[in-house]
Amino acid sequence: MTGTRQVRPDASPRTTLDKAAHENFPVAPFFLPRAWRDDLMAVYGYARLVDDIGDGDLAPGGADARHLGAEGETDRLALLDAFEADLRLVFDGAPSHPLLRALQPTVRRHALTPEPFLGLIEANRQDQLVRRYGTYEDLVAYCELSANPVGRLVLAITGTTSPERLRRSDAVCTALQIVEHLQDVAEDLAQDRIYLPAEDMKRFHVTEADLARPTGGASVRALVAYEAERARRLLDDGIPLVGSVRGRLRLLLAGFVAGGHAALDAIAAAGHDVLPGPPKATRPNLLREAGTVLRRARREG
C-alpha cells in the first residue's frame, strides 16, 4: 500500500524492518526508551509484512510462504488467510513466521488484542477485491482498516489510550494514509488501484487516462491539492493529541504529524504534480515542521 515496492527475496526480519527508513514518519526513533523501540518495530514488522503480502511483493516459493505453510502458493488472498491463521497463534499458541514470533512478547507485555492486527489483514484483503473508491467516506472507511490500527497500537504500547486520543490518533493515521496515496498515484495505478474518490475525480473532471499521463494537467493538480488540504485538516485535528502527552512520546507523535505535513509541503512544492513520482520531504523541512507542531501542541494541548 505504501512506499517503494520491492519483491522480498526471503523472510529476513531485517529486510522487512529496514523499510522503516523509507517511511514519511519516524517509526521508532532513537530517543525513545529501548523497550518502546523494540515493541514499535515489532508492530512495524508485522504491518510491513502484511502489506508485502497484499502487494504481491513476496518472492514466489520464498521463505515467507514456507513459514506460513503455504509453499508454492501465489494467490494473495490464500496467503493472507495463512498469515491470519499464524497471527492467531500469537495470542494462543506458537506462530511459525519469525516476525510473528518477534511480535508475541509485545502482545503479551501490553495485553494487545487481535482486532487491530486483523484490521490490517482485512485492509489488504480489500485491496484484492476493491480497486476504486466511490466517495471520500468509502476511502475513510478503508483507512479505518489500513492505517488507524497502527496508531491505536502505538497508544496501547505507550499506555496512553483514551477515547479522545483514539479519535485524534485516527485522524492523524487517516491523514498519513491519504498522503501516501497522493504520493503514489502513478504507482497505485500501475497496480490497477485508484485511491482518489471517484466523486472527486468527476468534480475536477479527471479521468483515469489523465492519471496515466507522465505529468499531471491542471485538473489533476487541482484534485491533488483538494485531497491534500483534506489531509492537512486531519493532521491539524491531531495537534491536541500531541499536546495531551508528555516527554518522549510527545516527540514521537509530533514526528508523525510533522512527517505528514512535510510530505504535503513536498507535494505542494512540486505544484501538486505527483505523476512523475512521489515528492519526498526533506529532512530540514521535517525538523521545521516538528518544531511547529510542538509549539502548536503546547498552545492547543
PDB file of C-alpha atoms in Angstrom:
ATOM      1  CA  MET A   1       0.000   0.000   0.000  1.00  0.00           C
ATOM      2  CA  THR A   2       2.839   2.393   0.658  1.00  0.00           C
ATOM      3  CA  GLY A   3       6.467   3.055  -0.197  1.00  0.00           C
ATOM      4  CA  THR A   4       8.578   1.642  -2.992  1.00  0.00           C
ATOM      5  CA  ARG A   5       7.501  -1.882  -3.784  1.00  0.00           C
ATOM      6  CA  GLN A   6      10.252  -4.447  -3.992  1.00  0.00           C
ATOM      7  CA  VAL A   7       9.999  -8.209  -4.215  1.00  0.00           C
ATOM      8  CA  ARG A   8      11.166  -9.739  -0.947  1.00  0.00           C
ATOM      9  CA  PRO A   9      13.878 -12.318  -1.578  1.00  0.00           C
ATOM     10  CA  ASP A  10      13.339 -14.073   1.756  1.00  0.00           C
ATOM     11  CA  ALA A  11      11.726 -13.813   5.162  1.00  0.00           C
ATOM     12  CA  SER A  12      14.598 -11.983   6.825  1.00  0.00           C
ATOM     13  CA  PRO A  13      13.175  -9.747   9.572  1.00  0.00           C
ATOM     14  CA  ARG A  14      15.972  -7.254   8.898  1.00  0.00           C
ATOM     15  CA  THR A  15      14.949  -6.985   5.227  1.00  0.00           C
ATOM     16  CA  THR A  16      11.442  -6.043   6.308  1.00  0.00           C
ATOM     17  CA  LEU A  17      12.409  -3.746   9.168  1.00  0.00           C
ATOM     18  CA  ASP A  18      14.928  -1.864   7.024  1.00  0.00           C
ATOM     19  CA  LYS A  19      11.972  -0.410   5.116  1.00  0.00           C
ATOM     20  CA  ALA A  20      11.193   1.740   8.159  1.00  0.00           C
ATOM     21  CA  ALA A  21      13.831   4.216   6.980  1.00  0.00           C
ATOM     22  CA  HIS A  22      11.737   5.000   3.882  1.00  0.00           C
ATOM     23  CA  GLU A  23       8.503   5.928   5.656  1.00  0.00           C
ATOM     24  CA  ASN A  24       7.175   9.500   5.818  1.00  0.00           C
ATOM     25  CA  PHE A  25       7.419   9.474   9.605  1.00  0.00           C
ATOM     26  CA  PRO A  26       9.831   8.133  12.239  1.00  0.00           C
ATOM     27  CA  VAL A  27       8.788   4.579  13.122  1.00  0.00           C
ATOM     28  CA  ALA A  28      10.884   4.052  16.278  1.00  0.00           C
ATOM     29  CA  PRO A  29      13.350   6.937  16.708  1.00  0.00           C
ATOM     30  CA  PHE A  30      16.460   6.685  18.827  1.00  0.00           C
ATOM     31  CA  PHE A  31      15.212   8.950  21.626  1.00  0.00           C
ATOM     32  CA  LEU A  32      12.525   6.506  22.746  1.00  0.00           C
ATOM     33  CA  PRO A  33      13.151   4.014  25.541  1.00  0.00           C
ATOM     34  CA  ARG A  34      14.645   0.786  24.195  1.00  0.00           C
ATOM     35  CA  ALA A  35      11.576  -1.244  25.216  1.00  0.00           C
ATOM     36  CA  TRP A  36       9.267   1.057  23.258  1.00  0.00           C
ATOM     37  CA  ARG A  37      11.545   0.943  20.219  1.00  0.00           C
ATOM     38  CA  ASP A  38      11.577  -2.837  20.230  1.00  0.00           C
ATOM     39  CA  ASP A  39       7.802  -3.052  20.568  1.00  0.00           C
ATOM     40  CA  LEU A  40       7.139  -0.443  17.875  1.00  0.00           C
ATOM     41  CA  MET A  41       9.497  -2.193  15.459  1.00  0.00           C
ATOM     42  CA  ALA A  42       7.745  -5.498  16.146  1.00  0.00           C
ATOM     43  CA  VAL A  43       4.429  -3.884  15.207  1.00  0.00           C
ATOM     44  CA  TYR A  44       6.000  -2.193  12.178  1.00  0.00           C
ATOM     45  CA  GLY A  45       7.461  -5.503  11.012  1.00  0.00           C
ATOM     46  CA  TYR A  46       4.009  -7.069  11.218  1.00  0.00           C
ATOM     47  CA  ALA A  47       2.324  -4.224   9.324  1.00  0.00           C
ATOM     48  CA  ARG A  48       5.040  -4.155   6.650  1.00  0.00           C
ATOM     49  CA  LEU A  49       4.801  -7.897   6.049  1.00  0.00           C
ATOM     50  CA  VAL A  50       1.016  -7.745   5.726  1.00  0.00           C
ATOM     51  CA  ASP A  51       1.429  -5.025   3.089  1.00  0.00           C
ATOM     52  CA  ASP A  52       4.087  -7.048   1.278  1.00  0.00           C
ATOM     53  CA  ILE A  53       1.699  -9.996   1.060  1.00  0.00           C
ATOM     54  CA  GLY A  54      -1.169  -7.804  -0.114  1.00  0.00           C
ATOM     55  CA  ASP A  55       1.000  -6.020  -2.675  1.00  0.00           C
ATOM     56  CA  GLY A  56       2.385  -9.276  -4.086  1.00  0.00           C
ATOM     57  CA  ASP A  57       5.923  -8.444  -3.011  1.00  0.00           C
ATOM     58  CA  LEU A  58       6.857 -11.888  -1.714  1.00  0.00           C
ATOM     59  CA  ALA A  59       9.205 -13.983  -3.807  1.00  0.00           C
ATOM     60  CA  PRO A  60       7.253 -16.930  -5.252  1.00  0.00           C
ATOM     61  CA  GLY A  61       8.050 -20.022  -3.231  1.00  0.00           C
ATOM     62  CA  GLY A  62      10.148 -17.976  -0.827  1.00  0.00           C
ATOM     63  CA  ALA A  63      10.704 -18.409   2.867  1.00  0.00           C
ATOM     64  CA  ASP A  64       7.705 -16.317   3.899  1.00  0.00           C
ATOM     65  CA  ALA A  65       5.282 -18.743   2.272  1.00  0.00           C
ATOM     66  CA  ARG A  66       7.169 -21.716   3.697  1.00  0.00           C
ATOM     67  CA  HIS A  67       6.909 -20.313   7.217  1.00  0.00           C
ATOM     68  CA  LEU A  68       3.168 -19.938   6.704  1.00  0.00           C
ATOM     69  CA  GLY A  69       2.757 -23.483   5.448  1.00  0.00           C
ATOM     70  CA  ALA A  70       1.808 -22.176   2.019  1.00  0.00           C
ATOM     71  CA  GLU A  71       4.874 -23.044  -0.052  1.00  0.00           C
ATOM     72  CA  GLY A  72       4.187 -22.623  -3.747  1.00  0.00           C
ATOM     73  CA  GLU A  73       1.051 -20.547  -3.101  1.00  0.00           C
ATOM     74  CA  THR A  74       0.807 -17.379  -5.200  1.00  0.00           C
ATOM     75  CA  ASP A  75      -2.783 -16.334  -4.557  1.00  0.00           C
ATOM     76  CA  ARG A  76      -2.656 -13.281  -2.292  1.00  0.00           C
ATOM     77  CA  LEU A  77      -5.955 -13.995  -0.568  1.00  0.00           C
ATOM     78  CA  ALA A  78      -4.812 -17.528   0.252  1.00  0.00           C
ATOM     79  CA  LEU A  79      -1.522 -16.172   1.627  1.00  0.00           C
ATOM     80  CA  LEU A  80      -3.406 -13.624   3.729  1.00  0.00           C
ATOM     81  CA  ASP A  81      -5.585 -16.438   5.083  1.00  0.00           C
ATOM     82  CA  ALA A  82      -2.479 -18.419   6.006  1.00  0.00           C
ATOM     83  CA  PHE A  83      -0.961 -15.344   7.625  1.00  0.00           C
ATOM     84  CA  GLU A  84      -4.113 -14.727   9.664  1.00  0.00           C
ATOM     85  CA  ALA A  85      -4.029 -18.315  10.902  1.00  0.00           C
ATOM     86  CA  ASP A  86      -0.434 -17.833  12.050  1.00  0.00           C
ATOM     87  CA  LEU A  87      -1.315 -14.463  13.625  1.00  0.00           C
ATOM     88  CA  ARG A  88      -3.987 -16.094  15.769  1.00  0.00           C
ATOM     89  CA  LEU A  89      -1.274 -18.331  17.226  1.00  0.00           C
ATOM     90  CA  VAL A  90       0.433 -15.183  18.535  1.00  0.00           C
ATOM     91  CA  PHE A  91      -2.437 -14.878  21.014  1.00  0.00           C
ATOM     92  CA  ASP A  92      -2.869 -18.549  21.797  1.00  0.00           C
ATOM     93  CA  GLY A  93      -0.069 -20.796  20.626  1.00  0.00           C
ATOM     94  CA  ALA A  94       3.267 -20.712  18.845  1.00  0.00           C
ATOM     95  CA  PRO A  95       3.381 -18.880  15.489  1.00  0.00           C
ATOM     96  CA  SER A  96       5.720 -20.065  12.747  1.00  0.00           C
ATOM     97  CA  HIS A  97       6.746 -16.857  10.988  1.00  0.00           C
ATOM     98  CA  PRO A  98       9.796 -15.122  12.552  1.00  0.00           C
ATOM     99  CA  LEU A  99       8.145 -11.704  12.538  1.00  0.00           C
ATOM    100  CA  LEU A 100       5.120 -13.101  14.328  1.00  0.00           C
ATOM    101  CA  ARG A 101       7.324 -14.828  16.873  1.00  0.00           C
ATOM    102  CA  ALA A 102       9.026 -11.451  17.439  1.00  0.00           C
ATOM    103  CA  LEU A 103       5.608  -9.848  17.886  1.00  0.00           C
ATOM    104  CA  GLN A 104       4.405 -12.278  20.551  1.00  0.00           C
ATOM    105  CA  PRO A 105       6.353 -10.770  23.510  1.00  0.00           C
ATOM    106  CA  THR A 106       4.982  -7.325  22.631  1.00  0.00           C
ATOM    107  CA  VAL A 107       1.422  -8.651  22.529  1.00  0.00           C
ATOM    108  CA  ARG A 108       1.825 -10.329  25.893  1.00  0.00           C
ATOM    109  CA  ARG A 109       3.634  -7.422  27.542  1.00  0.00           C
ATOM    110  CA  HIS A 110       0.868  -4.946  26.672  1.00  0.00           C
ATOM    111  CA  ALA A 111      -2.133  -7.317  26.587  1.00  0.00           C
ATOM    112  CA  LEU A 112      -2.813  -6.322  22.980  1.00  0.00           C
ATOM    113  CA  THR A 113      -5.970  -7.663  21.349  1.00  0.00           C
ATOM    114  CA  PRO A 114      -6.230  -9.258  17.891  1.00  0.00           C
ATOM    115  CA  GLU A 115      -8.541  -6.594  16.440  1.00  0.00           C
ATOM    116  CA  PRO A 116      -6.021  -4.012  15.169  1.00  0.00           C
ATOM    117  CA  PHE A 117      -3.838  -6.727  13.658  1.00  0.00           C
ATOM    118  CA  LEU A 118      -6.836  -8.317  11.956  1.00  0.00           C
ATOM    119  CA  GLY A 119      -7.863  -4.911  10.625  1.00  0.00           C
ATOM    120  CA  LEU A 120      -4.574  -4.611   8.736  1.00  0.00           C
ATOM    121  CA  ILE A 121      -5.104  -8.032   7.179  1.00  0.00           C
ATOM    122  CA  GLU A 122      -8.666  -7.118   6.210  1.00  0.00           C
ATOM    123  CA  ALA A 123      -7.427  -3.937   4.525  1.00  0.00           C
ATOM    124  CA  ASN A 124      -5.118  -5.988   2.354  1.00  0.00           C
ATOM    125  CA  ARG A 125      -7.932  -8.398   1.533  1.00  0.00           C
ATOM    126  CA  GLN A 126      -9.947  -5.381   0.462  1.00  0.00           C
ATOM    127  CA  ASP A 127      -7.085  -4.315  -1.794  1.00  0.00           C
ATOM    128  CA  GLN A 128      -7.510  -7.568  -3.724  1.00  0.00           C
ATOM    129  CA  LEU A 129     -11.231  -7.003  -4.209  1.00  0.00           C
ATOM    130  CA  VAL A 130     -11.789  -3.222  -4.313  1.00  0.00           C
ATOM    131  CA  ARG A 131      -9.834  -1.225  -6.878  1.00  0.00           C
ATOM    132  CA  ARG A 132     -11.774   2.052  -6.846  1.00  0.00           C
ATOM    133  CA  TYR A 133     -13.480   4.151  -4.146  1.00  0.00           C
ATOM    134  CA  GLY A 134     -16.658   5.990  -4.974  1.00  0.00           C
ATOM    135  CA  THR A 135     -16.716   8.522  -2.158  1.00  0.00           C
ATOM    136  CA  TYR A 136     -14.408  10.111   0.384  1.00  0.00           C
ATOM    137  CA  GLU A 137     -16.386   8.323   3.086  1.00  0.00           C
ATOM    138  CA  ASP A 138     -15.590   4.995   1.401  1.00  0.00           C
ATOM    139  CA  LEU A 139     -11.900   5.877   1.453  1.00  0.00           C
ATOM    140  CA  VAL A 140     -12.017   6.877   5.136  1.00  0.00           C
ATOM    141  CA  ALA A 141     -13.645   3.530   5.938  1.00  0.00           C
ATOM    142  CA  TYR A 142     -10.746   1.804   4.189  1.00  0.00           C
ATOM    143  CA  CYS A 143      -8.253   3.877   6.209  1.00  0.00           C
ATOM    144  CA  GLU A 144     -10.031   2.701   9.360  1.00  0.00           C
ATOM    145  CA  LEU A 145      -8.652  -0.740   8.494  1.00  0.00           C
ATOM    146  CA  SER A 146      -5.401   0.106   6.722  1.00  0.00           C
ATOM    147  CA  ALA A 147      -3.957   2.883   8.902  1.00  0.00           C
ATOM    148  CA  ASN A 148      -5.841   3.623  12.103  1.00  0.00           C
ATOM    149  CA  PRO A 149      -4.969   0.316  13.814  1.00  0.00           C
ATOM    150  CA  VAL A 150      -1.293   1.314  13.842  1.00  0.00           C
ATOM    151  CA  GLY A 151      -1.955   4.487  15.809  1.00  0.00           C
ATOM    152  CA  ARG A 152      -4.135   2.576  18.228  1.00  0.00           C
ATOM    153  CA  LEU A 153      -1.320   0.105  18.786  1.00  0.00           C
ATOM    154  CA  VAL A 154       1.129   2.957  19.479  1.00  0.00           C
ATOM    155  CA  LEU A 155      -1.194   4.293  22.175  1.00  0.00           C
ATOM    156  CA  ALA A 156      -1.616   0.819  23.660  1.00  0.00           C
ATOM    157  CA  ILE A 157       2.132   0.170  23.745  1.00  0.00           C
ATOM    158  CA  THR A 158       2.784   3.505  25.437  1.00  0.00           C
ATOM    159  CA  GLY A 159      -0.093   3.098  27.889  1.00  0.00           C
ATOM    160  CA  THR A 160      -1.843   6.298  26.831  1.00  0.00           C
ATOM    161  CA  THR A 161      -5.133   5.075  25.345  1.00  0.00           C
ATOM    162  CA  SER A 162      -8.261   7.162  25.940  1.00  0.00           C
ATOM    163  CA  PRO A 163     -11.383   7.746  23.804  1.00  0.00           C
ATOM    164  CA  GLU A 164     -10.320  11.280  22.828  1.00  0.00           C
ATOM    165  CA  ARG A 165      -6.776  10.221  21.998  1.00  0.00           C
ATOM    166  CA  LEU A 166      -8.098   7.358  19.893  1.00  0.00           C
ATOM    167  CA  ARG A 167     -10.270   9.767  17.907  1.00  0.00           C
ATOM    168  CA  ARG A 168      -7.419  12.147  17.229  1.00  0.00           C
ATOM    169  CA  SER A 169      -4.999   9.304  16.508  1.00  0.00           C
ATOM    170  CA  ASP A 170      -7.432   8.000  13.904  1.00  0.00           C
ATOM    171  CA  ALA A 171      -7.482  11.442  12.263  1.00  0.00           C
ATOM    172  CA  VAL A 172      -3.675  11.528  12.046  1.00  0.00           C
ATOM    173  CA  CYS A 173      -3.393   7.987  10.724  1.00  0.00           C
ATOM    174  CA  THR A 174      -6.101   8.527   8.111  1.00  0.00           C
ATOM    175  CA  ALA A 175      -4.289  11.683   7.024  1.00  0.00           C
ATOM    176  CA  LEU A 176      -0.974   9.856   6.698  1.00  0.00           C
ATOM    177  CA  GLN A 177      -2.638   7.168   4.588  1.00  0.00           C
ATOM    178  CA  ILE A 178      -4.193   9.776   2.301  1.00  0.00           C
ATOM    179  CA  VAL A 179      -0.817  11.500   1.947  1.00  0.00           C
ATOM    180  CA  GLU A 180       0.809   8.236   0.900  1.00  0.00           C
ATOM    181  CA  HIS A 181      -1.980   7.637  -1.596  1.00  0.00           C
ATOM    182  CA  LEU A 182      -1.311  11.072  -3.090  1.00  0.00           C
ATOM    183  CA  GLN A 183       2.412  10.361  -3.328  1.00  0.00           C
ATOM    184  CA  ASP A 184       1.778   7.014  -5.007  1.00  0.00           C
ATOM    185  CA  VAL A 185      -0.963   7.823  -7.536  1.00  0.00           C
ATOM    186  CA  ALA A 186       1.083   6.607 -10.511  1.00  0.00           C
ATOM    187  CA  GLU A 187       2.443   3.565  -8.696  1.00  0.00           C
ATOM    188  CA  ASP A 188      -1.008   2.543  -7.486  1.00  0.00           C
ATOM    189  CA  LEU A 189      -2.499   2.977 -10.963  1.00  0.00           C
ATOM    190  CA  ALA A 190       0.159   0.596 -12.279  1.00  0.00           C
ATOM    191  CA  GLN A 191      -1.327  -1.922  -9.822  1.00  0.00           C
ATOM    192  CA  ASP A 192      -4.831  -1.078 -11.128  1.00  0.00           C
ATOM    193  CA  ARG A 193      -5.714   0.750  -7.918  1.00  0.00           C
ATOM    194  CA  ILE A 194      -7.039   4.298  -7.524  1.00  0.00           C
ATOM    195  CA  TYR A 195      -7.408   5.794  -4.057  1.00  0.00           C
ATOM    196  CA  LEU A 196      -8.749   9.147  -5.278  1.00  0.00           C
ATOM    197  CA  PRO A 197     -12.531   9.162  -4.690  1.00  0.00           C
ATOM    198  CA  ALA A 198     -14.458   8.807  -7.949  1.00  0.00           C
ATOM    199  CA  GLU A 199     -16.849  11.596  -6.928  1.00  0.00           C
ATOM    200  CA  ASP A 200     -13.908  13.978  -6.569  1.00  0.00           C
ATOM    201  CA  MET A 201     -12.389  12.902  -9.871  1.00  0.00           C
ATOM    202  CA  LYS A 202     -15.718  13.683 -11.528  1.00  0.00           C
ATOM    203  CA  ARG A 203     -15.934  17.050  -9.773  1.00  0.00           C
ATOM    204  CA  PHE A 204     -12.479  18.060 -11.040  1.00  0.00           C
ATOM    205  CA  HIS A 205     -13.019  16.496 -14.494  1.00  0.00           C
ATOM    206  CA  VAL A 206     -10.193  13.990 -14.035  1.00  0.00           C
ATOM    207  CA  THR A 207     -10.267  10.687 -15.892  1.00  0.00           C
ATOM    208  CA  GLU A 208      -8.217   7.564 -15.381  1.00  0.00           C
ATOM    209  CA  ALA A 209      -6.439   8.371 -18.625  1.00  0.00           C
ATOM    210  CA  ASP A 210      -5.368  11.690 -17.076  1.00  0.00           C
ATOM    211  CA  LEU A 211      -3.776   9.795 -14.167  1.00  0.00           C
ATOM    212  CA  ALA A 212      -1.824   7.629 -16.612  1.00  0.00           C
ATOM    213  CA  ARG A 213      -0.003  10.579 -18.199  1.00  0.00           C
ATOM    214  CA  PRO A 214       3.674  11.297 -17.410  1.00  0.00           C
ATOM    215  CA  THR A 215       2.753  14.598 -15.755  1.00  0.00           C
ATOM    216  CA  GLY A 216      -0.429  15.961 -14.282  1.00  0.00           C
ATOM    217  CA  GLY A 217      -2.513  18.548 -16.053  1.00  0.00           C
ATOM    218  CA  ALA A 218      -4.246  21.428 -14.300  1.00  0.00           C
ATOM    219  CA  SER A 219      -7.283  19.339 -13.373  1.00  0.00           C
ATOM    220  CA  VAL A 220      -5.177  16.552 -11.835  1.00  0.00           C
ATOM    221  CA  ARG A 221      -3.114  19.034  -9.849  1.00  0.00           C
ATOM    222  CA  ALA A 222      -6.275  20.760  -8.606  1.00  0.00           C
ATOM    223  CA  LEU A 223      -7.660  17.419  -7.465  1.00  0.00           C
ATOM    224  CA  VAL A 224      -4.450  16.520  -5.646  1.00  0.00           C
ATOM    225  CA  ALA A 225      -4.424  19.944  -3.958  1.00  0.00           C
ATOM    226  CA  TYR A 226      -8.005  19.394  -2.806  1.00  0.00           C
ATOM    227  CA  GLU A 227      -7.237  15.992  -1.281  1.00  0.00           C
ATOM    228  CA  ALA A 228      -4.023  17.350   0.251  1.00  0.00           C
ATOM    229  CA  GLU A 229      -5.977  20.061   2.048  1.00  0.00           C
ATOM    230  CA  ARG A 230      -8.294  17.427   3.464  1.00  0.00           C
ATOM    231  CA  ALA A 231      -5.303  15.529   4.795  1.00  0.00           C
ATOM    232  CA  ARG A 232      -3.825  18.706   6.269  1.00  0.00           C
ATOM    233  CA  ARG A 233      -7.019  19.411   8.200  1.00  0.00           C
ATOM    234  CA  LEU A 234      -6.962  15.882   9.616  1.00  0.00           C
ATOM    235  CA  LEU A 235      -3.342  16.324  10.683  1.00  0.00           C
ATOM    236  CA  ASP A 236      -4.262  19.564  12.415  1.00  0.00           C
ATOM    237  CA  ASP A 237      -7.024  17.701  14.259  1.00  0.00           C
ATOM    238  CA  GLY A 238      -4.238  15.591  15.753  1.00  0.00           C
ATOM    239  CA  ILE A 239      -2.322  18.522  17.236  1.00  0.00           C
ATOM    240  CA  PRO A 240      -4.145  18.310  20.600  1.00  0.00           C
ATOM    241  CA  LEU A 241      -3.191  14.629  20.754  1.00  0.00           C
ATOM    242  CA  VAL A 242       0.457  15.661  20.699  1.00  0.00           C
ATOM    243  CA  GLY A 243      -0.210  18.205  23.433  1.00  0.00           C
ATOM    244  CA  SER A 244      -2.061  15.677  25.607  1.00  0.00           C
ATOM    245  CA  VAL A 245       1.055  13.584  26.291  1.00  0.00           C
ATOM    246  CA  ARG A 246       4.453  14.408  27.718  1.00  0.00           C
ATOM    247  CA  GLY A 247       8.119  13.641  27.319  1.00  0.00           C
ATOM    248  CA  ARG A 248       9.452  11.394  24.606  1.00  0.00           C
ATOM    249  CA  LEU A 249       6.015  10.265  23.496  1.00  0.00           C
ATOM    250  CA  ARG A 250       5.183  13.880  22.646  1.00  0.00           C
ATOM    251  CA  LEU A 251       8.239  13.976  20.394  1.00  0.00           C
ATOM    252  CA  LEU A 252       7.212  10.723  18.698  1.00  0.00           C
ATOM    253  CA  LEU A 253       3.658  11.859  17.992  1.00  0.00           C
ATOM    254  CA  ALA A 254       4.909  15.244  16.842  1.00  0.00           C
ATOM    255  CA  GLY A 255       7.134  13.356  14.397  1.00  0.00           C
ATOM    256  CA  PHE A 256       4.121  11.530  12.963  1.00  0.00           C
ATOM    257  CA  VAL A 257       2.184  14.750  12.405  1.00  0.00           C
ATOM    258  CA  ALA A 258       5.253  16.625  11.151  1.00  0.00           C
ATOM    259  CA  GLY A 259       6.030  13.831   8.707  1.00  0.00           C
ATOM    260  CA  GLY A 260       2.598  14.216   7.165  1.00  0.00           C
ATOM    261  CA  HIS A 261       2.923  17.993   6.945  1.00  0.00           C
ATOM    262  CA  ALA A 262       6.412  17.767   5.444  1.00  0.00           C
ATOM    263  CA  ALA A 263       5.181  15.309   2.807  1.00  0.00           C
ATOM    264  CA  LEU A 264       2.297  17.635   1.960  1.00  0.00           C
ATOM    265  CA  ASP A 265       4.762  20.517   1.674  1.00  0.00           C
ATOM    266  CA  ALA A 266       6.785  18.437  -0.787  1.00  0.00           C
ATOM    267  CA  ILE A 267       3.661  17.750  -2.838  1.00  0.00           C
ATOM    268  CA  ALA A 268       2.843  21.454  -2.868  1.00  0.00           C
ATOM    269  CA  ALA A 269       6.424  22.318  -3.846  1.00  0.00           C
ATOM    270  CA  ALA A 270       6.014  20.007  -6.849  1.00  0.00           C
ATOM    271  CA  GLY A 271       2.993  22.033  -7.931  1.00  0.00           C
ATOM    272  CA  HIS A 272       0.788  19.131  -6.811  1.00  0.00           C
ATOM    273  CA  ASP A 273       2.062  17.147  -9.777  1.00  0.00           C
ATOM    274  CA  VAL A 274       2.589  13.696  -8.286  1.00  0.00           C
ATOM    275  CA  LEU A 275       2.518  11.729 -11.532  1.00  0.00           C
ATOM    276  CA  PRO A 276       6.278  11.856 -12.332  1.00  0.00           C
ATOM    277  CA  GLY A 277       6.994  10.187  -8.982  1.00  0.00           C
ATOM    278  CA  PRO A 278       6.422  10.588  -5.248  1.00  0.00           C
ATOM    279  CA  PRO A 279       7.510  14.034  -3.990  1.00  0.00           C
ATOM    280  CA  LYS A 280       9.663  13.450  -0.917  1.00  0.00           C
ATOM    281  CA  ALA A 281      10.061  15.617   2.150  1.00  0.00           C
ATOM    282  CA  THR A 282      13.480  16.938   3.055  1.00  0.00           C
ATOM    283  CA  ARG A 283      14.963  16.382   6.484  1.00  0.00           C
ATOM    284  CA  PRO A 284      15.338  20.132   7.207  1.00  0.00           C
ATOM    285  CA  ASN A 285      11.671  20.703   6.456  1.00  0.00           C
ATOM    286  CA  LEU A 286      10.692  17.717   8.592  1.00  0.00           C
ATOM    287  CA  LEU A 287      12.597  19.212  11.523  1.00  0.00           C
ATOM    288  CA  ARG A 288      11.000  22.624  10.962  1.00  0.00           C
ATOM    289  CA  GLU A 289       7.557  21.062  10.861  1.00  0.00           C
ATOM    290  CA  ALA A 290       8.276  19.129  14.058  1.00  0.00           C
ATOM    291  CA  GLY A 291       9.142  22.386  15.802  1.00  0.00           C
ATOM    292  CA  THR A 292       5.939  23.971  14.539  1.00  0.00           C
ATOM    293  CA  VAL A 293       3.840  21.019  15.692  1.00  0.00           C
ATOM    294  CA  LEU A 294       5.403  21.093  19.164  1.00  0.00           C
ATOM    295  CA  ARG A 295       4.763  24.826  19.540  1.00  0.00           C
ATOM    296  CA  ARG A 296       1.149  24.444  18.441  1.00  0.00           C
ATOM    297  CA  ALA A 297       0.698  21.434  20.737  1.00  0.00           C
ATOM    298  CA  ARG A 298       1.784  23.476  23.742  1.00  0.00           C
ATOM    299  CA  ARG A 299      -0.878  26.063  22.891  1.00  0.00           C
ATOM    300  CA  GLU A 300      -3.682  23.663  21.932  1.00  0.00           C
ATOM    301  CA  GLY A 301      -2.999  20.593  24.099  1.00  0.00           C
TER     302      GLY A 301
END
